[in-house]
PDB file of C-alpha atoms in Angstrom:
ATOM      1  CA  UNK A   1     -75.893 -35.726  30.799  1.00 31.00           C
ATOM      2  CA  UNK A   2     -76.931 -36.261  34.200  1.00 38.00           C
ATOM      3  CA  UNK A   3     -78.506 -33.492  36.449  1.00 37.00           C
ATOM      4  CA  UNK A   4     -74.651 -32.957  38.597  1.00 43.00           C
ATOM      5  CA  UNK A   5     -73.135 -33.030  35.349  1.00 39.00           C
ATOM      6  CA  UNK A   6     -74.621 -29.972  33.863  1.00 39.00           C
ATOM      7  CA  UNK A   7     -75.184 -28.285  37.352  1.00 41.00           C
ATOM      8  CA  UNK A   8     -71.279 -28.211  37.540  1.00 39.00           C
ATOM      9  CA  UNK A   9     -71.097 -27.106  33.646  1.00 42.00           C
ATOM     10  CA  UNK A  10     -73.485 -24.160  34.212  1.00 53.00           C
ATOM     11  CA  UNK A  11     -72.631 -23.175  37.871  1.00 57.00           C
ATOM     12  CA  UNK A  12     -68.858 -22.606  38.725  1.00 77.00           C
ATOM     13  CA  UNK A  13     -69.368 -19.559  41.067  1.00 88.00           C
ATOM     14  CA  UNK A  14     -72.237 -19.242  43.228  1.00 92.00           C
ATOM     15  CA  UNK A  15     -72.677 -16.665  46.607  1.00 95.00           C
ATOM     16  CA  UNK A  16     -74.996 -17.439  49.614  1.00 96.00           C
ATOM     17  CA  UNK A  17     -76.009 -14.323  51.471  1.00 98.00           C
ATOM     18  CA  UNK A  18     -77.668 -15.333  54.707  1.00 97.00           C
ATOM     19  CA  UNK A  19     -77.088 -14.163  57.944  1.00 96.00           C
ATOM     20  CA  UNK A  20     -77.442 -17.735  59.508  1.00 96.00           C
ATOM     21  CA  UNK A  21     -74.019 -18.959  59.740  1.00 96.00           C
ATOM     22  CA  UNK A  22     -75.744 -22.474  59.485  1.00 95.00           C
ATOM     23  CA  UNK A  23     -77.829 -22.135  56.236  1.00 95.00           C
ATOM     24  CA  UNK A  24     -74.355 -20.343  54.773  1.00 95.00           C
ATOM     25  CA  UNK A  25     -72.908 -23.544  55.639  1.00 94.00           C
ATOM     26  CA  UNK A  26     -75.169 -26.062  54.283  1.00 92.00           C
ATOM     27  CA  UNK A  27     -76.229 -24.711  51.468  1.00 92.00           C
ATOM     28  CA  UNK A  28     -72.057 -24.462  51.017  1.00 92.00           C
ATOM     29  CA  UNK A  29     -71.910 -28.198  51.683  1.00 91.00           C
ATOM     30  CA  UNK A  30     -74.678 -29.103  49.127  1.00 90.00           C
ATOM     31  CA  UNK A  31     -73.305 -27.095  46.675  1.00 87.00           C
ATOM     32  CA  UNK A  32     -69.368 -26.990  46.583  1.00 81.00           C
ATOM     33  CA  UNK A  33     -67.312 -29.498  44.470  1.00 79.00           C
ATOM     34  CA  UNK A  34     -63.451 -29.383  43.019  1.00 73.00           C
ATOM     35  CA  UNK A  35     -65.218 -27.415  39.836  1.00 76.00           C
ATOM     36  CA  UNK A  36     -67.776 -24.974  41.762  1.00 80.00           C
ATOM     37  CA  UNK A  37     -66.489 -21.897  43.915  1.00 88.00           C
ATOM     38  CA  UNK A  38     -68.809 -20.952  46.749  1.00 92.00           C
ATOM     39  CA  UNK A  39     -68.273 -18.068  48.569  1.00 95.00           C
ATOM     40  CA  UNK A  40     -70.730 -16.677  51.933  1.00 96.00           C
ATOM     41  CA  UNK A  41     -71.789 -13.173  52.781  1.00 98.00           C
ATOM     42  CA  UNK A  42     -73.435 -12.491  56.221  1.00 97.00           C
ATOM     43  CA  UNK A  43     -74.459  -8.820  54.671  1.00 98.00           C
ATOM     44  CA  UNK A  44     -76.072  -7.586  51.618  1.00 97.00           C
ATOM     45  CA  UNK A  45     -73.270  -4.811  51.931  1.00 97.00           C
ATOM     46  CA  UNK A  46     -70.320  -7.025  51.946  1.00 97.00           C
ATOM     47  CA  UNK A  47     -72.292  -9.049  49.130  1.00 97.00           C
ATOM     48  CA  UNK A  48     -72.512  -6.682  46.814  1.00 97.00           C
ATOM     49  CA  UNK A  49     -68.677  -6.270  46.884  1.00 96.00           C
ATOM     50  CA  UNK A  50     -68.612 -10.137  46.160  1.00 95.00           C
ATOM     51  CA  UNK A  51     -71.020  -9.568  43.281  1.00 95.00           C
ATOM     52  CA  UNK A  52     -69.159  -7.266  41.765  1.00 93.00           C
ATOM     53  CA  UNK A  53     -65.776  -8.804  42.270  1.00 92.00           C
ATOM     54  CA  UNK A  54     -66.300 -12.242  41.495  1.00 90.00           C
ATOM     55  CA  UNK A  55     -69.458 -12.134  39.036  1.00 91.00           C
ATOM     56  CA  UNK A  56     -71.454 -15.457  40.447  1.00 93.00           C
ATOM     57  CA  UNK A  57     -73.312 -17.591  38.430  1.00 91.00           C
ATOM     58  CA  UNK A  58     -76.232 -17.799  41.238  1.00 92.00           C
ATOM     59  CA  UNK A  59     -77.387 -16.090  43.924  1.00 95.00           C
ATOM     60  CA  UNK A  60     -78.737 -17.631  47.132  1.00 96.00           C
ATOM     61  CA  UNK A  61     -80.162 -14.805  49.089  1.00 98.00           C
ATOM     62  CA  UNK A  62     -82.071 -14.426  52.350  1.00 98.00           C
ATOM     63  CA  UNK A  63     -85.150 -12.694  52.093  1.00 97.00           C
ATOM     64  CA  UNK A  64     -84.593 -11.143  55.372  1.00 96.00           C
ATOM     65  CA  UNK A  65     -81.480  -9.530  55.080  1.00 97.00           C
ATOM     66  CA  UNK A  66     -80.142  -7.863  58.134  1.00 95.00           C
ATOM     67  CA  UNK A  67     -78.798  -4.884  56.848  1.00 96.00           C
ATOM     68  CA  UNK A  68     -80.993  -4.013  53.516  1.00 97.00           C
ATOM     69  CA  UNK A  69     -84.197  -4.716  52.061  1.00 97.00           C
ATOM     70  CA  UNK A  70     -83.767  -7.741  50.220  1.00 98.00           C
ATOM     71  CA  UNK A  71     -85.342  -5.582  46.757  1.00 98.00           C
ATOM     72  CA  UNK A  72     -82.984  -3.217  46.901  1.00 98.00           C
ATOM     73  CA  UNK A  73     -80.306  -5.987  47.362  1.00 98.00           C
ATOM     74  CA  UNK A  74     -81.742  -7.689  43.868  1.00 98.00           C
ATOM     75  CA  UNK A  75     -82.080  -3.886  42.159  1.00 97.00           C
ATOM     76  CA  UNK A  76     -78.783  -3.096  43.061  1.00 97.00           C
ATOM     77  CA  UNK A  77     -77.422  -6.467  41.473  1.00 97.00           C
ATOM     78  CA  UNK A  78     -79.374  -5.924  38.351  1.00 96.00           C
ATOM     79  CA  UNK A  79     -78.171  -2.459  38.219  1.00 95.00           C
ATOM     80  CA  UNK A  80     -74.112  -4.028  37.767  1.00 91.00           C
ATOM     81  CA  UNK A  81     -74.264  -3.444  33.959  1.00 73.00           C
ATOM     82  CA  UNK A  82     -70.520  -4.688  33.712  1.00 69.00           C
ATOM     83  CA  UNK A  83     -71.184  -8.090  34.608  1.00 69.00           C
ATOM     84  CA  UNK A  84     -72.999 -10.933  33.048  1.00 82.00           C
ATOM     85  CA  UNK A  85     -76.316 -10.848  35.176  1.00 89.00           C
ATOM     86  CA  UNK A  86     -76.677 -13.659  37.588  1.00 92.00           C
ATOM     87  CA  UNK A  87     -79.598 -15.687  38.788  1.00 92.00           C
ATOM     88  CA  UNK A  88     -80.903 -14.948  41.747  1.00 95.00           C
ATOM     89  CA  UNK A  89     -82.937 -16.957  44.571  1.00 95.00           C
ATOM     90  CA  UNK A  90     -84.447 -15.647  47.467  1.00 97.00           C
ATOM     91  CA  UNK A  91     -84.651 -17.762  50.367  1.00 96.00           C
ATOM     92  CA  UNK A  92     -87.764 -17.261  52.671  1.00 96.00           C
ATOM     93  CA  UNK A  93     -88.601 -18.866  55.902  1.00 94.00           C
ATOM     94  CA  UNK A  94     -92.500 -19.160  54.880  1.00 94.00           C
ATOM     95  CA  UNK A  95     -94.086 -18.258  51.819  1.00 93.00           C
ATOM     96  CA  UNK A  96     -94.737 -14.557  51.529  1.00 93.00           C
ATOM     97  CA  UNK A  97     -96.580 -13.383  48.317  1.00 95.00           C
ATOM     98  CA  UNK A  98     -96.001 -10.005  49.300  1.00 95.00           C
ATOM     99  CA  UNK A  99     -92.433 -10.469  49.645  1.00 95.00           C
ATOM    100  CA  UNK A 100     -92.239 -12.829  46.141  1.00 95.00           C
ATOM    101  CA  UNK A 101     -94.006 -10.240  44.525  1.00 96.00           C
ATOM    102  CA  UNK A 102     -92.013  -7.602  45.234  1.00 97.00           C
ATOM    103  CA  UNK A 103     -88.750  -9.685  44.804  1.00 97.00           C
ATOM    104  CA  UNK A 104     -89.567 -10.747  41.195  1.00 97.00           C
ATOM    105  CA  UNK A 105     -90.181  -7.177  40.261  1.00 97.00           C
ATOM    106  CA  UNK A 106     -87.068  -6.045  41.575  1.00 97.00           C
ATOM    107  CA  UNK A 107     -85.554  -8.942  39.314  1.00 96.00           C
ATOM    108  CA  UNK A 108     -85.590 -12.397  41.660  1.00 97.00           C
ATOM    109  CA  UNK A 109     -85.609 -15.691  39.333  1.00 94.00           C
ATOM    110  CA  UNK A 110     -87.011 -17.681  41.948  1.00 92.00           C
ATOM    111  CA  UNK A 111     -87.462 -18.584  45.623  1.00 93.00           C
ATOM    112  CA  UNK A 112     -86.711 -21.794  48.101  1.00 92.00           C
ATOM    113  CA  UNK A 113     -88.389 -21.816  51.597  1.00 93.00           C
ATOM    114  CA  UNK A 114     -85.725 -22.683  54.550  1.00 93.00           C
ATOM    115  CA  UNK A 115     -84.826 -24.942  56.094  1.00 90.00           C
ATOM    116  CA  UNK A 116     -84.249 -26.760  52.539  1.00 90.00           C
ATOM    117  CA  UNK A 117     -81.975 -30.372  51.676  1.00 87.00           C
ATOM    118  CA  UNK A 118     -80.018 -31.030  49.268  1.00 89.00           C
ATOM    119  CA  UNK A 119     -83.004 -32.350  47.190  1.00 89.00           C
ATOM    120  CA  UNK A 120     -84.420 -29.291  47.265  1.00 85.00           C
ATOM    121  CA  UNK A 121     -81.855 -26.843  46.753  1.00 86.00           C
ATOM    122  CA  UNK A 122     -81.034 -29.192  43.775  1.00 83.00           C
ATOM    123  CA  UNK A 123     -84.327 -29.173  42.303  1.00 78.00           C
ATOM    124  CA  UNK A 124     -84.696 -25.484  42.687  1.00 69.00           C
ATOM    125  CA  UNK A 125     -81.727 -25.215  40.585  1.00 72.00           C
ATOM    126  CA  UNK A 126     -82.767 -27.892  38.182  1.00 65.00           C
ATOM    127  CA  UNK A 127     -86.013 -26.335  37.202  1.00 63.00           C
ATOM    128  CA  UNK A 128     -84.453 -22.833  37.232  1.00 57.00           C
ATOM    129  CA  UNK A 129     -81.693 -24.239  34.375  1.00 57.00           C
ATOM    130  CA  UNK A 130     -84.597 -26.301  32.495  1.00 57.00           C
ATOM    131  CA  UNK A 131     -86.653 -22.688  32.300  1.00 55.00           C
ATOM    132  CA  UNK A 132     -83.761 -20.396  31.062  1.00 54.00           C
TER     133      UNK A 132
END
């Protein structure tokens, strides 16, 4: 089975939190199909109502989020017992160990540094299903 294949198999629902309208909307473009919902949030707020109403698959999130810290954003997530427990990506504009620290304690799977392609986005997602 080809990488698309089993991307579509293992991701039907996926949310992008970002408060770039354009990353929201080409991460959307690399990632929807007829089989895969994606939905956007400009606010970890309005997110976390996504979360818990549609349970996504994956989580693209901006490590800069405008209107909470992007850990508590993850804890808060992780803390939705009643779901099935998504993965989660931070998206950072340069690397930050400080920031990737503290993200993978609060419960981040991985990160992708903006402005990513499709290649990327796809790999990132790739290597995350190969590990799990």
């Amino acid at each position: 089975m080809d990488w698309d294949a089993r991307r579509t198999c293992e991701m039907s629902r996926c949310l992008i939190v970002d408060g770039s309208s354009v990353v929201r909307k080409v991460a959307k473009r690399i990632l929807a199909s007829d089989q895969d919902m994606v939905t956007e949030a400009e606010i970890g707020r309005s997110a976390l109502d996504l979360v818990a109403d549609e349970s996504p698959e994956v989580l693209l999130v901006d490590g800069d989020l405008q209107d909470m810290d992007v850990t508590e954003f993850i804890r808060r997530v992780r803390a939705m017992s009643a779901m099935r427990q998504p993965r989660i990506i931070v998206m950072m504009n340069e690397m930050n160990l400080v920031l990737m620290t503290k993200a993978k304690r609060a419960g981040a799977d991985d990160y992708l540094l903006k402005p990513f392609d499709r290649q990327q986005l796809m790999r990132g997602l790739h290597e995350f299903a190969n590990a799990a």
